[in-house]
PDB file of N, CA and C in Angstrom:
ATOM      1  N   MET V   1     -12.586  11.199  24.180  1.00  0.00           N
ATOM      2  CA  MET V   1     -13.166  10.524  23.040  1.00  0.00           C
ATOM      3  C   MET V   1     -14.629  10.915  22.938  1.00  0.00           C
ATOM      4  N   LYS V   2     -15.064  11.132  21.715  1.00  0.00           N
ATOM      5  CA  LYS V   2     -16.460  11.454  21.453  1.00  0.00           C
ATOM      6  C   LYS V   2     -17.038  10.376  20.544  1.00  0.00           C
ATOM      7  N   GLU V   3     -18.160   9.828  20.913  1.00  0.00           N
ATOM      8  CA  GLU V   3     -18.815   8.806  20.096  1.00  0.00           C
ATOM      9  C   GLU V   3     -20.001   9.410  19.366  1.00  0.00           C
ATOM     10  N   SER V   4     -20.138   9.056  18.079  1.00  0.00           N
ATOM     11  CA  SER V   4     -21.271   9.538  17.291  1.00  0.00           C
ATOM     12  C   SER V   4     -21.533   8.554  16.160  1.00  0.00           C
ATOM     13  N   GLY V   5     -22.600   8.794  15.423  1.00  0.00           N
ATOM     14  CA  GLY V   5     -22.908   7.964  14.265  1.00  0.00           C
ATOM     15  C   GLY V   5     -21.946   8.258  13.130  1.00  0.00           C
ATOM     16  N   ILE V   6     -22.035   7.465  12.079  1.00  0.00           N
ATOM     17  CA  ILE V   6     -21.147   7.706  10.942  1.00  0.00           C
ATOM     18  C   ILE V   6     -21.504   9.048  10.296  1.00  0.00           C
ATOM     19  N   PRO V   7     -20.512   9.770   9.805  1.00  0.00           N
ATOM     20  CA  PRO V   7     -20.763  11.114   9.278  1.00  0.00           C
ATOM     21  C   PRO V   7     -21.278  11.139   7.834  1.00  0.00           C
ATOM     22  N   PHE V   8     -21.704   9.994   7.323  1.00  0.00           N
ATOM     23  CA  PHE V   8     -22.223   9.905   5.962  1.00  0.00           C
ATOM     24  C   PHE V   8     -23.546   9.162   5.993  1.00  0.00           C
ATOM     25  N   ARG V   9     -24.373   9.389   4.979  1.00  0.00           N
ATOM     26  CA  ARG V   9     -25.637   8.666   4.889  1.00  0.00           C
ATOM     27  C   ARG V   9     -25.376   7.164   4.745  1.00  0.00           C
ATOM     28  N   LYS V  10     -24.407   6.826   3.899  1.00  0.00           N
ATOM     29  CA  LYS V  10     -23.996   5.432   3.712  1.00  0.00           C
ATOM     30  C   LYS V  10     -22.511   5.393   3.402  1.00  0.00           C
ATOM     31  N   MET V  11     -21.908   4.231   3.725  1.00  0.00           N
ATOM     32  CA  MET V  11     -20.504   3.998   3.413  1.00  0.00           C
ATOM     33  C   MET V  11     -20.381   2.638   2.751  1.00  0.00           C
ATOM     34  N   ALA V  12     -19.628   2.577   1.663  1.00  0.00           N
ATOM     35  CA  ALA V  12     -19.354   1.315   0.979  1.00  0.00           C
ATOM     36  C   ALA V  12     -17.875   0.995   1.149  1.00  0.00           C
ATOM     37  N   PHE V  13     -17.598  -0.170   1.697  1.00  0.00           N
ATOM     38  CA  PHE V  13     -16.232  -0.650   1.849  1.00  0.00           C
ATOM     39  C   PHE V  13     -15.981  -1.679   0.755  1.00  0.00           C
ATOM     40  N   VAL V  14     -14.989  -1.409  -0.088  1.00  0.00           N
ATOM     41  CA  VAL V  14     -14.661  -2.289  -1.206  1.00  0.00           C
ATOM     42  C   VAL V  14     -13.272  -2.860  -0.960  1.00  0.00           C
ATOM     43  N   CYS V  15     -13.180  -4.184  -0.914  1.00  0.00           N
ATOM     44  CA  CYS V  15     -11.881  -4.810  -0.670  1.00  0.00           C
ATOM     45  C   CYS V  15     -10.947  -4.564  -1.851  1.00  0.00           C
ATOM     46  N   VAL V  16      -9.755  -4.084  -1.549  1.00  0.00           N
ATOM     47  CA  VAL V  16      -8.730  -3.874  -2.574  1.00  0.00           C
ATOM     48  C   VAL V  16      -7.471  -4.680  -2.242  1.00  0.00           C
ATOM     49  N   HIS V  17      -7.663  -5.752  -1.492  1.00  0.00           N
ATOM     50  CA  HIS V  17      -6.542  -6.595  -1.069  1.00  0.00           C
ATOM     51  C   HIS V  17      -6.034  -7.439  -2.238  1.00  0.00           C
ATOM     52  N   GLU V  18      -4.731  -7.488  -2.385  1.00  0.00           N
ATOM     53  CA  GLU V  18      -4.087  -8.327  -3.394  1.00  0.00           C
ATOM     54  C   GLU V  18      -3.324  -9.434  -2.691  1.00  0.00           C
ATOM     55  N   ARG V  19      -3.341 -10.617  -3.294  1.00  0.00           N
ATOM     56  CA  ARG V  19      -2.630 -11.752  -2.710  1.00  0.00           C
ATOM     57  C   ARG V  19      -2.076 -12.589  -3.862  1.00  0.00           C
ATOM     58  N   ALA V  20      -0.775 -12.611  -4.009  1.00  0.00           N
ATOM     59  CA  ALA V  20      -0.141 -13.356  -5.099  1.00  0.00           C
ATOM     60  C   ALA V  20      -0.408 -14.855  -4.961  1.00  0.00           C
ATOM     61  N   GLY V  21      -0.777 -15.476  -6.080  1.00  0.00           N
ATOM     62  CA  GLY V  21      -0.958 -16.919  -6.108  1.00  0.00           C
ATOM     63  C   GLY V  21      -2.268 -17.422  -5.532  1.00  0.00           C
ATOM     64  N   GLU V  22      -3.125 -16.534  -5.062  1.00  0.00           N
ATOM     65  CA  GLU V  22      -4.410 -16.936  -4.492  1.00  0.00           C
ATOM     66  C   GLU V  22      -5.496 -16.001  -5.007  1.00  0.00           C
ATOM     67  N   ALA V  23      -6.735 -16.454  -4.894  1.00  0.00           N
ATOM     68  CA  ALA V  23      -7.854 -15.581  -5.253  1.00  0.00           C
ATOM     69  C   ALA V  23      -7.919 -14.435  -4.254  1.00  0.00           C
ATOM     70  N   ALA V  24      -7.981 -13.233  -4.743  1.00  0.00           N
ATOM     71  CA  ALA V  24      -8.137 -12.060  -3.880  1.00  0.00           C
ATOM     72  C   ALA V  24      -8.893 -10.994  -4.660  1.00  0.00           C
ATOM     73  N   CYS V  25      -9.536 -10.116  -3.934  1.00  0.00           N
ATOM     74  CA  CYS V  25     -10.457  -9.146  -4.536  1.00  0.00           C
ATOM     75  C   CYS V  25      -9.830  -8.213  -5.562  1.00  0.00           C
ATOM     76  N   ALA V  26      -8.585  -7.854  -5.381  1.00  0.00           N
ATOM     77  CA  ALA V  26      -7.987  -6.845  -6.262  1.00  0.00           C
ATOM     78  C   ALA V  26      -6.839  -7.372  -7.109  1.00  0.00           C
ATOM     79  N   ASN V  27      -6.676  -8.674  -7.198  1.00  0.00           N
ATOM     80  CA  ASN V  27      -5.605  -9.197  -8.040  1.00  0.00           C
ATOM     81  C   ASN V  27      -5.785  -8.719  -9.478  1.00  0.00           C
ATOM     82  N   ALA V  28      -4.668  -8.461 -10.143  1.00  0.00           N
ATOM     83  CA  ALA V  28      -4.691  -7.915 -11.505  1.00  0.00           C
ATOM     84  C   ALA V  28      -5.434  -8.812 -12.485  1.00  0.00           C
ATOM     85  N   ASP V  29      -5.454 -10.121 -12.240  1.00  0.00           N
ATOM     86  CA  ASP V  29      -6.133 -11.019 -13.176  1.00  0.00           C
ATOM     87  C   ASP V  29      -7.652 -10.830 -13.194  1.00  0.00           C
ATOM     88  N   ARG V  30      -8.176 -10.058 -12.274  1.00  0.00           N
ATOM     89  CA  ARG V  30      -9.618  -9.767 -12.274  1.00  0.00           C
ATOM     90  C   ARG V  30      -9.967  -8.654 -13.268  1.00  0.00           C
ATOM     91  N   GLY V  31      -8.954  -7.967 -13.790  1.00  0.00           N
ATOM     92  CA  GLY V  31      -9.183  -6.930 -14.797  1.00  0.00           C
ATOM     93  C   GLY V  31     -10.131  -5.851 -14.309  1.00  0.00           C
ATOM     94  N   GLU V  32     -11.151  -5.532 -15.124  1.00  0.00           N
ATOM     95  CA  GLU V  32     -12.086  -4.456 -14.762  1.00  0.00           C
ATOM     96  C   GLU V  32     -12.926  -4.805 -13.535  1.00  0.00           C
ATOM     97  N   ASP V  33     -12.922  -6.070 -13.139  1.00  0.00           N
ATOM     98  CA  ASP V  33     -13.678  -6.489 -11.964  1.00  0.00           C
ATOM     99  C   ASP V  33     -12.851  -6.454 -10.680  1.00  0.00           C
ATOM    100  N   SER V  34     -11.626  -5.953 -10.742  1.00  0.00           N
ATOM    101  CA  SER V  34     -10.797  -5.893  -9.536  1.00  0.00           C
ATOM    102  C   SER V  34     -11.370  -4.874  -8.554  1.00  0.00           C
ATOM    103  N   GLY V  35     -11.139  -5.120  -7.285  1.00  0.00           N
ATOM    104  CA  GLY V  35     -11.640  -4.211  -6.259  1.00  0.00           C
ATOM    105  C   GLY V  35     -11.190  -2.778  -6.476  1.00  0.00           C
ATOM    106  N   ALA V  36      -9.935  -2.590  -6.884  1.00  0.00           N
ATOM    107  CA  ALA V  36      -9.421  -1.230  -7.098  1.00  0.00           C
ATOM    108  C   ALA V  36     -10.202  -0.518  -8.200  1.00  0.00           C
ATOM    109  N   ASN V  37     -10.529  -1.221  -9.275  1.00  0.00           N
ATOM    110  CA  ASN V  37     -11.304  -0.609 -10.354  1.00  0.00           C
ATOM    111  C   ASN V  37     -12.738  -0.340  -9.903  1.00  0.00           C
ATOM    112  N   LEU V  38     -13.314  -1.250  -9.143  1.00  0.00           N
ATOM    113  CA  LEU V  38     -14.680  -1.056  -8.653  1.00  0.00           C
ATOM    114  C   LEU V  38     -14.778   0.200  -7.788  1.00  0.00           C
ATOM    115  N   VAL V  39     -13.759   0.434  -6.953  1.00  0.00           N
ATOM    116  CA  VAL V  39     -13.736   1.645  -6.120  1.00  0.00           C
ATOM    117  C   VAL V  39     -13.801   2.885  -7.002  1.00  0.00           C
ATOM    118  N   GLU V  40     -12.957   2.931  -8.014  1.00  0.00           N
ATOM    119  CA  GLU V  40     -12.917   4.113  -8.882  1.00  0.00           C
ATOM    120  C   GLU V  40     -14.241   4.316  -9.612  1.00  0.00           C
ATOM    121  N   LEU V  41     -14.829   3.239 -10.125  1.00  0.00           N
ATOM    122  CA  LEU V  41     -16.107   3.354 -10.830  1.00  0.00           C
ATOM    123  C   LEU V  41     -17.221   3.817  -9.900  1.00  0.00           C
ATOM    124  N   LEU V  42     -17.257   3.282  -8.691  1.00  0.00           N
ATOM    125  CA  LEU V  42     -18.274   3.709  -7.719  1.00  0.00           C
ATOM    126  C   LEU V  42     -18.088   5.174  -7.342  1.00  0.00           C
ATOM    127  N   ARG V  43     -16.848   5.579  -7.108  1.00  0.00           N
ATOM    128  CA  ARG V  43     -16.581   6.981  -6.752  1.00  0.00           C
ATOM    129  C   ARG V  43     -17.000   7.926  -7.872  1.00  0.00           C
ATOM    130  N   GLU V  44     -16.704   7.547  -9.109  1.00  0.00           N
ATOM    131  CA  GLU V  44     -17.104   8.385 -10.248  1.00  0.00           C
ATOM    132  C   GLU V  44     -18.618   8.561 -10.285  1.00  0.00           C
ATOM    133  N   GLU V  45     -19.351   7.487 -10.073  1.00  0.00           N
ATOM    134  CA  GLU V  45     -20.812   7.555 -10.140  1.00  0.00           C
ATOM    135  C   GLU V  45     -21.384   8.387  -8.993  1.00  0.00           C
ATOM    136  N   ILE V  46     -20.832   8.233  -7.806  1.00  0.00           N
ATOM    137  CA  ILE V  46     -21.289   9.030  -6.657  1.00  0.00           C
ATOM    138  C   ILE V  46     -21.035  10.510  -6.934  1.00  0.00           C
ATOM    139  N   HIS V  47     -19.869  10.824  -7.491  1.00  0.00           N
ATOM    140  CA  HIS V  47     -19.537  12.214  -7.823  1.00  0.00           C
ATOM    141  C   HIS V  47     -20.493  12.766  -8.883  1.00  0.00           C
ATOM    142  N   LYS V  48     -20.761  11.975  -9.936  1.00  0.00           N
ATOM    143  CA  LYS V  48     -21.678  12.408 -11.009  1.00  0.00           C
ATOM    144  C   LYS V  48     -23.063  12.734 -10.466  1.00  0.00           C
ATOM    145  N   ARG V  49     -23.488  11.998  -9.468  1.00  0.00           N
ATOM    146  CA  ARG V  49     -24.828  12.183  -8.903  1.00  0.00           C
ATOM    147  C   ARG V  49     -24.871  13.277  -7.839  1.00  0.00           C
ATOM    148  N   GLY V  50     -23.738  13.929  -7.603  1.00  0.00           N
ATOM    149  CA  GLY V  50     -23.696  15.005  -6.617  1.00  0.00           C
ATOM    150  C   GLY V  50     -23.826  14.523  -5.184  1.00  0.00           C
ATOM    151  N   LEU V  51     -23.391  13.293  -4.924  1.00  0.00           N
ATOM    152  CA  LEU V  51     -23.545  12.709  -3.590  1.00  0.00           C
ATOM    153  C   LEU V  51     -22.238  12.644  -2.803  1.00  0.00           C
ATOM    154  N   LYS V  52     -21.189  13.255  -3.338  1.00  0.00           N
ATOM    155  CA  LYS V  52     -19.922  13.289  -2.608  1.00  0.00           C
ATOM    156  C   LYS V  52     -20.155  14.018  -1.290  1.00  0.00           C
ATOM    157  N   GLY V  53     -19.656  13.448  -0.209  1.00  0.00           N
ATOM    158  CA  GLY V  53     -19.868  14.022   1.113  1.00  0.00           C
ATOM    159  C   GLY V  53     -21.086  13.447   1.815  1.00  0.00           C
ATOM    160  N   LYS V  54     -21.950  12.776   1.061  1.00  0.00           N
ATOM    161  CA  LYS V  54     -23.128  12.123   1.639  1.00  0.00           C
ATOM    162  C   LYS V  54     -22.972  10.610   1.634  1.00  0.00           C
ATOM    163  N   ILE V  55     -22.372  10.109   0.559  1.00  0.00           N
ATOM    164  CA  ILE V  55     -22.096   8.681   0.429  1.00  0.00           C
ATOM    165  C   ILE V  55     -20.600   8.534   0.222  1.00  0.00           C
ATOM    166  N   ARG V  56     -19.990   7.678   0.999  1.00  0.00           N
ATOM    167  CA  ARG V  56     -18.533   7.519   0.967  1.00  0.00           C
ATOM    168  C   ARG V  56     -18.180   6.128   0.466  1.00  0.00           C
ATOM    169  N   VAL V  57     -17.278   6.058  -0.506  1.00  0.00           N
ATOM    170  CA  VAL V  57     -16.752   4.791  -1.005  1.00  0.00           C
ATOM    171  C   VAL V  57     -15.320   4.686  -0.502  1.00  0.00           C
ATOM    172  N   VAL V  58     -15.036   3.617   0.235  1.00  0.00           N
ATOM    173  CA  VAL V  58     -13.772   3.470   0.942  1.00  0.00           C
ATOM    174  C   VAL V  58     -13.037   2.222   0.470  1.00  0.00           C
ATOM    175  N   LYS V  59     -11.739   2.352   0.237  1.00  0.00           N
ATOM    176  CA  LYS V  59     -10.905   1.180  -0.023  1.00  0.00           C
ATOM    177  C   LYS V  59     -10.744   0.431   1.293  1.00  0.00           C
ATOM    178  N   SER V  60     -10.995  -0.855   1.250  1.00  0.00           N
ATOM    179  CA  SER V  60     -10.884  -1.672   2.451  1.00  0.00           C
ATOM    180  C   SER V  60      -9.748  -2.668   2.291  1.00  0.00           C
ATOM    181  N   GLY V  61      -9.152  -3.018   3.405  1.00  0.00           N
ATOM    182  CA  GLY V  61      -8.230  -4.138   3.418  1.00  0.00           C
ATOM    183  C   GLY V  61      -9.036  -5.423   3.332  1.00  0.00           C
ATOM    184  N   CYS V  62      -8.391  -6.530   3.565  1.00  0.00           N
ATOM    185  CA  CYS V  62      -9.026  -7.836   3.442  1.00  0.00           C
ATOM    186  C   CYS V  62     -10.252  -7.946   4.349  1.00  0.00           C
ATOM    187  N   LEU V  63     -11.358  -8.405   3.765  1.00  0.00           N
ATOM    188  CA  LEU V  63     -12.597  -8.630   4.518  1.00  0.00           C
ATOM    189  C   LEU V  63     -12.713 -10.097   4.945  1.00  0.00           C
ATOM    190  N   ASP V  64     -11.689 -10.880   4.650  1.00  0.00           N
ATOM    191  CA  ASP V  64     -11.567 -12.281   5.067  1.00  0.00           C
ATOM    192  C   ASP V  64     -12.587 -13.211   4.414  1.00  0.00           C
ATOM    193  N   VAL V  65     -13.046 -12.849   3.232  1.00  0.00           N
ATOM    194  CA  VAL V  65     -13.920 -13.722   2.442  1.00  0.00           C
ATOM    195  C   VAL V  65     -13.437 -13.700   0.982  1.00  0.00           C
ATOM    196  N   CYS V  66     -12.133 -13.860   0.806  1.00  0.00           N
ATOM    197  CA  CYS V  66     -11.497 -13.736  -0.511  1.00  0.00           C
ATOM    198  C   CYS V  66     -12.103 -14.670  -1.551  1.00  0.00           C
ATOM    199  N   ALA V  67     -12.437 -15.884  -1.160  1.00  0.00           N
ATOM    200  CA  ALA V  67     -12.963 -16.859  -2.116  1.00  0.00           C
ATOM    201  C   ALA V  67     -14.271 -16.394  -2.743  1.00  0.00           C
ATOM    202  N   ALA V  68     -14.965 -15.477  -2.089  1.00  0.00           N
ATOM    203  CA  ALA V  68     -16.241 -14.964  -2.602  1.00  0.00           C
ATOM    204  C   ALA V  68     -16.077 -13.601  -3.262  1.00  0.00           C
ATOM    205  N   GLY V  69     -14.843 -13.143  -3.445  1.00  0.00           N
ATOM    206  CA  GLY V  69     -14.605 -11.788  -3.915  1.00  0.00           C
ATOM    207  C   GLY V  69     -14.757 -11.598  -5.396  1.00  0.00           C
ATOM    208  N   PRO V  70     -14.697 -10.347  -5.806  1.00  0.00           N
ATOM    209  CA  PRO V  70     -14.587  -9.113  -5.042  1.00  0.00           C
ATOM    210  C   PRO V  70     -15.799  -8.873  -4.134  1.00  0.00           C
ATOM    211  N   ASN V  71     -15.521  -8.249  -3.005  1.00  0.00           N
ATOM    212  CA  ASN V  71     -16.526  -8.048  -1.966  1.00  0.00           C
ATOM    213  C   ASN V  71     -16.759  -6.569  -1.684  1.00  0.00           C
ATOM    214  N   VAL V  72     -18.032  -6.242  -1.444  1.00  0.00           N
ATOM    215  CA  VAL V  72     -18.432  -4.878  -1.096  1.00  0.00           C
ATOM    216  C   VAL V  72     -19.385  -4.967   0.087  1.00  0.00           C
ATOM    217  N   MET V  73     -19.147  -4.167   1.110  1.00  0.00           N
ATOM    218  CA  MET V  73     -20.046  -4.077   2.255  1.00  0.00           C
ATOM    219  C   MET V  73     -20.534  -2.645   2.382  1.00  0.00           C
ATOM    220  N   ILE V  74     -21.844  -2.484   2.534  1.00  0.00           N
ATOM    221  CA  ILE V  74     -22.455  -1.161   2.660  1.00  0.00           C
ATOM    222  C   ILE V  74     -23.071  -1.029   4.044  1.00  0.00           C
ATOM    223  N   PHE V  75     -22.769   0.078   4.710  1.00  0.00           N
ATOM    224  CA  PHE V  75     -23.317   0.374   6.033  1.00  0.00           C
ATOM    225  C   PHE V  75     -24.035   1.713   5.971  1.00  0.00           C
ATOM    226  N   ASP V  76     -25.155   1.820   6.689  1.00  0.00           N
ATOM    227  CA  ASP V  76     -25.840   3.111   6.750  1.00  0.00           C
ATOM    228  C   ASP V  76     -25.828   3.638   8.179  1.00  0.00           C
ATOM    229  N   GLY V  77     -26.308   4.838   8.353  1.00  0.00           N
ATOM    230  CA  GLY V  77     -26.312   5.485   9.656  1.00  0.00           C
ATOM    231  C   GLY V  77     -27.264   4.861  10.656  1.00  0.00           C
ATOM    232  N   GLU V  78     -28.123   3.962  10.200  1.00  0.00           N
ATOM    233  CA  GLU V  78     -29.085   3.292  11.080  1.00  0.00           C
ATOM    234  C   GLU V  78     -28.564   1.952  11.581  1.00  0.00           C
ATOM    235  N   GLY V  79     -27.381   1.567  11.165  1.00  0.00           N
ATOM    236  CA  GLY V  79     -26.803   0.303  11.592  1.00  0.00           C
ATOM    237  C   GLY V  79     -27.094  -0.868  10.665  1.00  0.00           C
ATOM    238  N   LYS V  80     -27.768  -0.614   9.560  1.00  0.00           N
ATOM    239  CA  LYS V  80     -28.064  -1.675   8.601  1.00  0.00           C
ATOM    240  C   LYS V  80     -26.837  -1.920   7.728  1.00  0.00           C
ATOM    241  N   ALA V  81     -26.581  -3.188   7.440  1.00  0.00           N
ATOM    242  CA  ALA V  81     -25.444  -3.549   6.600  1.00  0.00           C
ATOM    243  C   ALA V  81     -25.898  -4.499   5.500  1.00  0.00           C
ATOM    244  N   VAL V  82     -25.282  -4.370   4.330  1.00  0.00           N
ATOM    245  CA  VAL V  82     -25.551  -5.246   3.194  1.00  0.00           C
ATOM    246  C   VAL V  82     -24.203  -5.706   2.653  1.00  0.00           C
ATOM    247  N   TYR V  83     -24.118  -6.992   2.326  1.00  0.00           N
ATOM    248  CA  TYR V  83     -22.878  -7.578   1.821  1.00  0.00           C
ATOM    249  C   TYR V  83     -23.105  -8.099   0.406  1.00  0.00           C
ATOM    250  N   PHE V  84     -22.249  -7.676  -0.521  1.00  0.00           N
ATOM    251  CA  PHE V  84     -22.285  -8.157  -1.897  1.00  0.00           C
ATOM    252  C   PHE V  84     -21.009  -8.949  -2.155  1.00  0.00           C
ATOM    253  N   SER V  85     -21.135 -10.128  -2.729  1.00  0.00           N
ATOM    254  CA  SER V  85     -19.966 -10.943  -3.060  1.00  0.00           C
ATOM    255  C   SER V  85     -19.941 -11.225  -4.557  1.00  0.00           C
ATOM    256  N   ARG V  86     -18.778 -11.677  -5.023  1.00  0.00           N
ATOM    257  CA  ARG V  86     -18.576 -11.971  -6.438  1.00  0.00           C
ATOM    258  C   ARG V  86     -19.017 -10.795  -7.332  1.00  0.00           C
ATOM    259  N   VAL V  87     -18.648  -9.617  -6.911  1.00  0.00           N
ATOM    260  CA  VAL V  87     -19.051  -8.394  -7.613  1.00  0.00           C
ATOM    261  C   VAL V  87     -18.236  -8.228  -8.894  1.00  0.00           C
ATOM    262  N   ALA V  88     -18.920  -7.869  -9.957  1.00  0.00           N
ATOM    263  CA  ALA V  88     -18.287  -7.547 -11.237  1.00  0.00           C
ATOM    264  C   ALA V  88     -18.705  -6.130 -11.621  1.00  0.00           C
ATOM    265  N   ALA V  89     -17.979  -5.536 -12.540  1.00  0.00           N
ATOM    266  CA  ALA V  89     -18.296  -4.167 -12.968  1.00  0.00           C
ATOM    267  C   ALA V  89     -19.745  -4.060 -13.435  1.00  0.00           C
ATOM    268  N   GLY V  90     -20.273  -5.102 -14.044  1.00  0.00           N
ATOM    269  CA  GLY V  90     -21.657  -5.095 -14.502  1.00  0.00           C
ATOM    270  C   GLY V  90     -22.685  -5.070 -13.386  1.00  0.00           C
ATOM    271  N   ASP V  91     -22.248  -5.359 -12.160  1.00  0.00           N
ATOM    272  CA  ASP V  91     -23.150  -5.343 -11.000  1.00  0.00           C
ATOM    273  C   ASP V  91     -23.267  -3.962 -10.365  1.00  0.00           C
ATOM    274  N   LEU V  92     -22.472  -3.018 -10.810  1.00  0.00           N
ATOM    275  CA  LEU V  92     -22.438  -1.716 -10.146  1.00  0.00           C
ATOM    276  C   LEU V  92     -23.771  -0.976 -10.139  1.00  0.00           C
ATOM    277  N   PRO V  93     -24.622  -1.080 -11.162  1.00  0.00           N
ATOM    278  CA  PRO V  93     -25.924  -0.411 -11.048  1.00  0.00           C
ATOM    279  C   PRO V  93     -26.725  -0.862  -9.823  1.00  0.00           C
ATOM    280  N   ALA V  94     -26.676  -2.144  -9.489  1.00  0.00           N
ATOM    281  CA  ALA V  94     -27.389  -2.636  -8.303  1.00  0.00           C
ATOM    282  C   ALA V  94     -26.753  -2.106  -7.022  1.00  0.00           C
ATOM    283  N   ILE V  95     -25.435  -2.001  -7.007  1.00  0.00           N
ATOM    284  CA  ILE V  95     -24.757  -1.477  -5.817  1.00  0.00           C
ATOM    285  C   ILE V  95     -25.039   0.013  -5.677  1.00  0.00           C
ATOM    286  N   ILE V  96     -25.018   0.746  -6.777  1.00  0.00           N
ATOM    287  CA  ILE V  96     -25.364   2.173  -6.741  1.00  0.00           C
ATOM    288  C   ILE V  96     -26.782   2.338  -6.222  1.00  0.00           C
ATOM    289  N   ALA V  97     -27.699   1.506  -6.689  1.00  0.00           N
ATOM    290  CA  ALA V  97     -29.093   1.582  -6.224  1.00  0.00           C
ATOM    291  C   ALA V  97     -29.171   1.371  -4.717  1.00  0.00           C
ATOM    292  N   ALA V  98     -28.389   0.426  -4.195  1.00  0.00           N
ATOM    293  CA  ALA V  98     -28.377   0.189  -2.749  1.00  0.00           C
ATOM    294  C   ALA V  98     -27.798   1.388  -2.000  1.00  0.00           C
ATOM    295  N   LEU V  99     -26.817   2.043  -2.596  1.00  0.00           N
ATOM    296  CA  LEU V  99     -26.200   3.201  -1.949  1.00  0.00           C
ATOM    297  C   LEU V  99     -27.117   4.421  -1.934  1.00  0.00           C
ATOM    298  N   VAL V 100     -27.856   4.643  -2.992  1.00  0.00           N
ATOM    299  CA  VAL V 100     -28.660   5.862  -3.074  1.00  0.00           C
ATOM    300  C   VAL V 100     -30.068   5.694  -2.509  1.00  0.00           C
ATOM    301  N   SER V 101     -30.498   4.464  -2.253  1.00  0.00           N
ATOM    302  CA  SER V 101     -31.840   4.257  -1.690  1.00  0.00           C
ATOM    303  C   SER V 101     -31.860   4.646  -0.218  1.00  0.00           C
ATOM    304  N   GLY V 102     -33.025   5.020   0.248  1.00  0.00           N
ATOM    305  CA  GLY V 102     -33.187   5.307   1.677  1.00  0.00           C
ATOM    306  C   GLY V 102     -32.807   6.629   2.102  1.00  0.00           C
TER     307      GLY V 102
END
């Protein structure tokens, strides 16, 4: 086994967990604010900015904070983490700013 830092400048984990009958990050009733849609929108923006391979957007399973969802967690190579809750598509500029800063 070889241990090293993360191979990207930053990584964003976006919950795409669905749970029938309960609030969950990617349930269809969230529409454009569902975790699955947020992943695609974030990936498109990272690609447009030429940051593919430097910043990684990852589909995550349940982050265990469904009531506060949709949820996004950002980690950088220095060990710093930022957590965003109740994320909507309109919040993506702030999340992009957090991803590209530093």
